[in-house]
Short mmCIF file of C-alpha atoms in Angstrom, two decimals:
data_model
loop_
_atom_site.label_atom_id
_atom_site.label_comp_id
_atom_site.label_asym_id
_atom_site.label_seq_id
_atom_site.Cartn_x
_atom_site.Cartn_y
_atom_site.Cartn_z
CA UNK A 1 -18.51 -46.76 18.78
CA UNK A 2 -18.87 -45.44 22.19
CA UNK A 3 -18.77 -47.57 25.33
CA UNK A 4 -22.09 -47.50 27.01
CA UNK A 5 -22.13 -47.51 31.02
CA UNK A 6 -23.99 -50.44 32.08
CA UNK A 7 -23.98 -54.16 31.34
CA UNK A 8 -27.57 -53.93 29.98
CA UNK A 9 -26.68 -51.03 27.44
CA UNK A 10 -23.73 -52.69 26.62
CA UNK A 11 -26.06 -56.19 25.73
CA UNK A 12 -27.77 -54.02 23.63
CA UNK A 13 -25.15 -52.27 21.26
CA UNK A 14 -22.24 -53.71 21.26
CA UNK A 15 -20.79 -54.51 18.45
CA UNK A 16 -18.28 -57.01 19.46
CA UNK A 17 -18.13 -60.49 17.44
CA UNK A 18 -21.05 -62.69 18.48
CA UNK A 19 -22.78 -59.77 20.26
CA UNK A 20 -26.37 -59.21 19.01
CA UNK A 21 -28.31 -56.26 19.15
CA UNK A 22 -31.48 -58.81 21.21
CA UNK A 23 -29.47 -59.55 24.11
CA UNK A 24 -30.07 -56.32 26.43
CA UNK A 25 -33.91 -56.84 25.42
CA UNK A 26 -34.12 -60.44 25.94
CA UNK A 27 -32.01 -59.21 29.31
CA UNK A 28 -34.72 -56.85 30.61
CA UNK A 29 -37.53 -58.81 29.86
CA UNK A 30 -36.28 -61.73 31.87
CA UNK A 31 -35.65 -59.53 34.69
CA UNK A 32 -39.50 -58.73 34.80
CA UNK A 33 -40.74 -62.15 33.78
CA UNK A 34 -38.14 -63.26 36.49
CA UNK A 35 -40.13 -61.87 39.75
CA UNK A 36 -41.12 -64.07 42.10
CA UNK A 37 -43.04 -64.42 45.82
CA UNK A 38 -39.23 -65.77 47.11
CA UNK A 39 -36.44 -63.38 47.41
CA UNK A 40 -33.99 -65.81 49.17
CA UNK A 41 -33.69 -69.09 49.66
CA UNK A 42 -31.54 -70.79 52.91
CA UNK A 43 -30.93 -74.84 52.40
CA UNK A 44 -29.71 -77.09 55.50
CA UNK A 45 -28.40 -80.14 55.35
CA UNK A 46 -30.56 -82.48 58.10
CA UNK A 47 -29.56 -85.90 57.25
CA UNK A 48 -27.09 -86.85 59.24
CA UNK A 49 -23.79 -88.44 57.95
CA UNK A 50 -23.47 -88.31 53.78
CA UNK A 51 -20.91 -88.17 51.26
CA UNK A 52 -20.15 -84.08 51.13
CA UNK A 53 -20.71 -84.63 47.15
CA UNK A 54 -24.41 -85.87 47.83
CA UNK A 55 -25.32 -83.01 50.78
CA UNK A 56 -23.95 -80.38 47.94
CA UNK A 57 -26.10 -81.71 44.88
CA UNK A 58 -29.21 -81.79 47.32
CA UNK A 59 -28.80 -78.22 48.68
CA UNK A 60 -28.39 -76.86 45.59
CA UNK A 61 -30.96 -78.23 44.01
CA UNK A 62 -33.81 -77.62 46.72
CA UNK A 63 -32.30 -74.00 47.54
CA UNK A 64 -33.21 -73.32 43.57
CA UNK A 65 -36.41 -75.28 43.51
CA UNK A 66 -37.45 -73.25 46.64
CA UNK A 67 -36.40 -69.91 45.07
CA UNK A 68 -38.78 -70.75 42.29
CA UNK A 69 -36.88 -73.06 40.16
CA UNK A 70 -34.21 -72.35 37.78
CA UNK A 71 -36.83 -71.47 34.61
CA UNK A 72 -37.43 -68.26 36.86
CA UNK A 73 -34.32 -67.06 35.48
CA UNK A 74 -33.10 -69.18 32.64
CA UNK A 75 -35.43 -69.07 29.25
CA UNK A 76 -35.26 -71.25 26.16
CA UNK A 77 -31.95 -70.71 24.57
CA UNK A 78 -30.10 -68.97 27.01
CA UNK A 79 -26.54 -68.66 27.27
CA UNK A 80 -25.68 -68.21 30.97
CA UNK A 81 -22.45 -68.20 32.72
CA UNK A 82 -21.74 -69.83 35.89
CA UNK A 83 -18.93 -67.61 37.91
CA UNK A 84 -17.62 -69.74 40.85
CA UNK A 85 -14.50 -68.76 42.14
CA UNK A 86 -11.75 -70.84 40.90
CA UNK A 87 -8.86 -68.73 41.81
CA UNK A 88 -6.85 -71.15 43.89
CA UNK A 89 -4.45 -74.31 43.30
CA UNK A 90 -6.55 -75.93 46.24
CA UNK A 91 -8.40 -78.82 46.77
CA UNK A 92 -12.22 -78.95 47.37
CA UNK A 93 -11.62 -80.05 50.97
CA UNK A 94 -9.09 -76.90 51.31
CA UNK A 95 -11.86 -74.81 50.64
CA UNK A 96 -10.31 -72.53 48.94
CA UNK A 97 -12.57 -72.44 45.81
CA UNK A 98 -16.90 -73.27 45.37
CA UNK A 99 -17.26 -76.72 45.33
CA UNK A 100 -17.27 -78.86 42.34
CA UNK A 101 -20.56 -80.71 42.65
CA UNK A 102 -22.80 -77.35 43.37
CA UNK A 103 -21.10 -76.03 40.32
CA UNK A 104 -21.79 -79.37 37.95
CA UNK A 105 -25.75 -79.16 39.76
CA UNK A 106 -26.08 -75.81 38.48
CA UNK A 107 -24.72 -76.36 34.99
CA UNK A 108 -27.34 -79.35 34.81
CA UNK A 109 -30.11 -77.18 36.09
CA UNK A 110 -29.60 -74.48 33.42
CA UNK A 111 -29.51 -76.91 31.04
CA UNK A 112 -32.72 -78.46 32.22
CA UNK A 113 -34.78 -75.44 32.14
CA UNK A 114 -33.60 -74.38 28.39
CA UNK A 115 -30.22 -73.12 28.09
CA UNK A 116 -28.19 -73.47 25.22
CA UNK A 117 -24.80 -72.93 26.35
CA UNK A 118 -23.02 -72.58 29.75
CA UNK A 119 -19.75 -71.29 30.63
CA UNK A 120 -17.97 -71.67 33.59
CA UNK A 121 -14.69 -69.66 34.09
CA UNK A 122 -12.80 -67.08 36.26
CA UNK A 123 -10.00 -64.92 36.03
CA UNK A 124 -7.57 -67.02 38.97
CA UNK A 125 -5.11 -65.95 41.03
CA UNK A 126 -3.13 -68.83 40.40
CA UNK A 127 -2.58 -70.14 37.02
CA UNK A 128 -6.30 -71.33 35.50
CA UNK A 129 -4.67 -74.76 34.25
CA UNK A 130 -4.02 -75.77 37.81
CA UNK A 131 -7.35 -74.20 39.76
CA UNK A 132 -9.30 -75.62 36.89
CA UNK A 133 -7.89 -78.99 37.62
CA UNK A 134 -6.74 -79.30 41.34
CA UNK A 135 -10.84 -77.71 42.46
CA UNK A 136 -12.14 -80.49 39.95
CA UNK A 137 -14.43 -77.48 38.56
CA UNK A 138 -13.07 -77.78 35.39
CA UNK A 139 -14.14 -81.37 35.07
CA UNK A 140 -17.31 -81.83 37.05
CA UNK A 141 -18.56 -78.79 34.96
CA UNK A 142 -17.50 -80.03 31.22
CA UNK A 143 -18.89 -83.58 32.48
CA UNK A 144 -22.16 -81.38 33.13
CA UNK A 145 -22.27 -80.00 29.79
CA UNK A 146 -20.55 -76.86 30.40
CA UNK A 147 -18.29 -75.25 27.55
CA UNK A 148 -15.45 -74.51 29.79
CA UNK A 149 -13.73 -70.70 29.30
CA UNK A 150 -9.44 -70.13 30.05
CA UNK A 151 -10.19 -66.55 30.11
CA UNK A 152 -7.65 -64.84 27.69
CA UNK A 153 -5.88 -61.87 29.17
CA UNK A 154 -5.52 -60.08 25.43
CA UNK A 155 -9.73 -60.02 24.99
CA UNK A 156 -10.87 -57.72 28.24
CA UNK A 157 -12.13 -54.81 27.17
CA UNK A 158 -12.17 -51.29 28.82
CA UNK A 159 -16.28 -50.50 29.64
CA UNK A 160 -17.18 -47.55 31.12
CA UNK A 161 -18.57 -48.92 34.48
CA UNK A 162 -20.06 -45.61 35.50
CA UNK A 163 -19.32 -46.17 39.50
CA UNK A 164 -17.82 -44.38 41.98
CA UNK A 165 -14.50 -45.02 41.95
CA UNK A 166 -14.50 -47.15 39.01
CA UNK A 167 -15.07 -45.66 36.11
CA UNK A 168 -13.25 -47.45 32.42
CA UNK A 169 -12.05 -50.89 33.89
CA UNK A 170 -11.42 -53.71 31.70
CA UNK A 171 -13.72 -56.77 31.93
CA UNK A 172 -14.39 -59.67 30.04
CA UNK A 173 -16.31 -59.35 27.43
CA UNK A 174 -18.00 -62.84 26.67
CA UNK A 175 -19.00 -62.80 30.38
CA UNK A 176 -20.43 -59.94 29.63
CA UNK A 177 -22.38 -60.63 26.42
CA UNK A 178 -24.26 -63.40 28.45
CA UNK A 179 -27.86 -63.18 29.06
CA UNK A 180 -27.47 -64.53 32.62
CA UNK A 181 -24.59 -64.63 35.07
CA UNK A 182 -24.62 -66.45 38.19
CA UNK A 183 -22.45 -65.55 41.08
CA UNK A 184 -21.42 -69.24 42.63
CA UNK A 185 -18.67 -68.32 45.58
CA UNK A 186 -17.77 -70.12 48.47
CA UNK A 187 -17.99 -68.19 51.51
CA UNK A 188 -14.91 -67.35 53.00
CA UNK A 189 -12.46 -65.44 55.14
CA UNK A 190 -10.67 -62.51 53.44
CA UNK A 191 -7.71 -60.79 54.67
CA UNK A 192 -8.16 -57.32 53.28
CA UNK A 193 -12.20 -57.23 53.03
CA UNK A 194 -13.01 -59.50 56.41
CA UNK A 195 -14.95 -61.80 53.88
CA UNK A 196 -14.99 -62.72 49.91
CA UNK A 197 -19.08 -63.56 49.11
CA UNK A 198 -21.15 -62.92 46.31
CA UNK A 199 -20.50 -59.53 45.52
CA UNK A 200 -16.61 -59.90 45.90
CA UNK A 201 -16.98 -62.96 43.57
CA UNK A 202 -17.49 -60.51 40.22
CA UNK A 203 -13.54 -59.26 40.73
CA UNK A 204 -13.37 -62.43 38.91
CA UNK A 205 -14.81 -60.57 35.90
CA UNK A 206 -12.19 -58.00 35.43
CA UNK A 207 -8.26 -57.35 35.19
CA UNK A 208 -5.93 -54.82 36.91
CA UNK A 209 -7.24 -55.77 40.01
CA UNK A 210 -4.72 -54.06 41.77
CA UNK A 211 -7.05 -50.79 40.94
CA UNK A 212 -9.69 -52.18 43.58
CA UNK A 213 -7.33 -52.46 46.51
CA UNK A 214 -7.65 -48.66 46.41
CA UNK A 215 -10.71 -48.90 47.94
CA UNK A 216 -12.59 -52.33 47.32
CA UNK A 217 -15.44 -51.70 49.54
CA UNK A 218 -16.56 -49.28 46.76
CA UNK A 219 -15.19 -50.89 43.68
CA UNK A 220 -17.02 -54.04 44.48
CA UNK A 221 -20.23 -51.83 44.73
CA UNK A 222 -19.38 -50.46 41.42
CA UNK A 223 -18.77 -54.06 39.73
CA UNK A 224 -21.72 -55.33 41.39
CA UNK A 225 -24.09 -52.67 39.87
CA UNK A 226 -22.24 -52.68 36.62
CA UNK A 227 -22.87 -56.73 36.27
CA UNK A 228 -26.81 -56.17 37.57
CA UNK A 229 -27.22 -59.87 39.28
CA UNK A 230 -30.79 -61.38 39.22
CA UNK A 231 -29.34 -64.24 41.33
CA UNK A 232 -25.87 -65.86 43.07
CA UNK A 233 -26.16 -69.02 44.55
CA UNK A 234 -23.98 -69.58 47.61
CA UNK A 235 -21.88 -72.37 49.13
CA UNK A 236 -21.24 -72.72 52.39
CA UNK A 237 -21.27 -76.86 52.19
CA UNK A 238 -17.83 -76.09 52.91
CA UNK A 239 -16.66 -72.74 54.11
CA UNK A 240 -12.78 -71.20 55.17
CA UNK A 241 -13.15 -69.66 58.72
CA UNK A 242 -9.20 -68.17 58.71
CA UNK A 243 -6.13 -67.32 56.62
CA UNK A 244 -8.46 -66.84 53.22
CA UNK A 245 -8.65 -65.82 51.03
CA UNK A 246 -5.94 -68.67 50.09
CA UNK A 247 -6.45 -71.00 52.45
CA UNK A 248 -4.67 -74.66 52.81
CA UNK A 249 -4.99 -75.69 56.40
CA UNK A 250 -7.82 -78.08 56.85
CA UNK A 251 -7.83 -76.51 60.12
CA UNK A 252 -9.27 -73.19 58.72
CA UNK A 253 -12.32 -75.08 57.08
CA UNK A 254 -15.50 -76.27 58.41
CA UNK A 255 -18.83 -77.83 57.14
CA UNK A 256 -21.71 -75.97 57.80
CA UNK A 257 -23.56 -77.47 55.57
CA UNK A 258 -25.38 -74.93 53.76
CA UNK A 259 -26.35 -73.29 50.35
CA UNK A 260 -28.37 -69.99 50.02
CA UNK A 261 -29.69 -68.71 46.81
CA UNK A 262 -31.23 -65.58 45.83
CA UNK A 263 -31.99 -62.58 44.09
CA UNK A 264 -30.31 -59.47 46.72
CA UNK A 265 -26.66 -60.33 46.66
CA UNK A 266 -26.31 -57.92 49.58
CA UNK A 267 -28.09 -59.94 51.58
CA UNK A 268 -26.80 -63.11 51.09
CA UNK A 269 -23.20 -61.81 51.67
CA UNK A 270 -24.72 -60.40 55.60
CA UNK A 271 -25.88 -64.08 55.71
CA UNK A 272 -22.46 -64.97 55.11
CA UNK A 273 -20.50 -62.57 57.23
CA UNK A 274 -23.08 -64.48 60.29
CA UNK A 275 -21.84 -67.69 59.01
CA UNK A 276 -17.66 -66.64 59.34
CA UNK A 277 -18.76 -65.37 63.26
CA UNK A 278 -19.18 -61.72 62.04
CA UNK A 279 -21.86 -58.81 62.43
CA UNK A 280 -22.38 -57.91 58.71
CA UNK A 281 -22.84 -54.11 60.10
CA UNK A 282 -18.96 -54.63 60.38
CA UNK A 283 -18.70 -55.70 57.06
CA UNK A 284 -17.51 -52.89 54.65
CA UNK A 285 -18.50 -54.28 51.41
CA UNK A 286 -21.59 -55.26 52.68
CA UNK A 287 -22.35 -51.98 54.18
CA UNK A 288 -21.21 -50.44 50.54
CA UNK A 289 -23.70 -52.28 48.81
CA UNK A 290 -26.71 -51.58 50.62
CA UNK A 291 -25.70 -47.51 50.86
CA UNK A 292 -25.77 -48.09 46.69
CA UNK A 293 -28.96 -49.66 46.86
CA UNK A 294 -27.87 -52.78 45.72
CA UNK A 295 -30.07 -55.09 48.11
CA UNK A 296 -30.04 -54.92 52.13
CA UNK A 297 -28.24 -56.26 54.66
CA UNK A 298 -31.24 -57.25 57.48
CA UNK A 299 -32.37 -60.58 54.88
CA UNK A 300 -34.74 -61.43 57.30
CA UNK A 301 -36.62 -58.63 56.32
CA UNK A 302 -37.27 -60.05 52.88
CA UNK A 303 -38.80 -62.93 51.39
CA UNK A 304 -37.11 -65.37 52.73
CA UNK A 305 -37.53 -69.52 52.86
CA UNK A 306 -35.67 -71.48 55.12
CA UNK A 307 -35.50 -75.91 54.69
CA UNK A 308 -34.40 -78.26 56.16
CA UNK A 309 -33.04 -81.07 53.48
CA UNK A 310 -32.69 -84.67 54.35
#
């Protein structure tokens, strides 16, 4: 069997166990059924002092209801992955990882509006049985009703990703076979890229990441497009300002206060690079993904809601 070159095509034929021939269909369809008046969504926390648990479940929840709820892009029987990152041995207050409680919203809003499974997983940087545990993703999300996925580095699977640079990469192949995946990072400093957003988030799909640091402006174009997101939901309750994208000095964090949904990942990492002080213009990945067509970086220009939440 040949490997097909997109995520869709690959929905659609592969013949991997538990793979079924509907997927890439069911895939499409959504996509179409999925288009809405909002094309991003910007949530701010107005009122005043509140457990950081509390401001995160309320964001999250009116950022989605705002974007058009989550049955825009969940249907009946569903099984959607939630992709925070979770690739540090850090606390939620470090923020080196999405917080817990918009990840446990999420995986309770899926389920609301149909789903029949949810995973929640990553491929860490540090070893998954402490991120899992130490970020409290692990626990918040299986309390949710999330199955929750140790990613095993024996099952990735060479796909032919058909980008620029990247071209067969190994990726994971039950993230993959999903009909939905939703990009859930926290926005943060990165040494090598400036920033690590949405769009950076999907190296969490993948293995010899070491590949990307050839050029990862491009190669995160190329997973991007490869993955084909209809939405990524991004915290900034909590966001790392310096020293990412490890983190560990409470120093480094602050508390905007904020989660941003929506359907243009591009955009939503330019909002991102404004939140970290920067001029997304500067930003290289962001800049990558709009020359590929993968969304634009001025998100004012698009459909765009901005609430206050009290």
């Amino acid at each position: 069997m040949s490997i097909t070159s997109s995520r869709r095509e690959f929905l659609k034929h592969s013949a991997l166990a538990g793979a079924v021939t509907l997927g890439g269909a069911a895939w499409a369809e959504t996509a179409v059924e999925a288009a809405g008046p909002l094309d991003m969504a910007i949530a701010r926390w107005k009122g005043g002092d509140s457990p950081v648990s509390d401001i995160a479940v309320k964001l999250t929840e009116q950022a989605l209801e705002a974007l058009g709820g989550m049955k825009r892009f969940v249907s009946k029987g569903d099984v959607v992955w939630i992709k925070p990152n979770i690739g540090w041995d850090r606390t939620p207050e470090q923020a080196g990882n999405t917080n817990p409680d918009v990840v446990k919203t999420l995986v309770r809003m899926c389920l609301d509006a149909g789903a029949k499974t949810i995973k929640v997983g990553d491929n860490p940087c540090n070893p998954a049985e402490k991120t899992y545990v130490t970020s409290k993703i692990g626990e918040y999300a299986r309390d949710a009703g999330a199955e929750i996925v140790f990613l095993d580095a024996n099952r990735y699977r060479d796909m032919d990703i058909g980008g620029e640079r990247l071209k067969m990469h190994p990726v994971y192949p039950e993230i993959v076979e999903c009909d939905l995946v939703i990009s859930v990072p926290i926005t943060k400093h990165h040494s090598a890229t400036k920033m690590t957003n949405c769009m950076k988030n999907f190296m969490g799909v993948v293995e010899k990441r070491q590949i990307f640091h050839q050029d990862l402006p491009t190669c995160i174009a190329d997973i991007t497009a490869f993955m084909k997101p209809r939405i990524a939901v991004m915290d900034a309750v909590r966001i790392l300002t310096a020293n990412g994208p490890t983190g560990g000095d409470l120093k480094d964090v602050r508390q905007p206060n904020i989660i941003a949904a929506g359907t243009d990942l591009v955009a939503l990492d330019a909002f991102g690079a404004e939140l970290l002080g920067q001029d997304p213009k500067t930003m290289e990945t962001v800049m990558a993904g709009e020359k590929r067509g993968l969304g634009v970086s001025d998100y004012h220009s698009l459909k765009l809601k901005e609430l206050d939440v009290a």
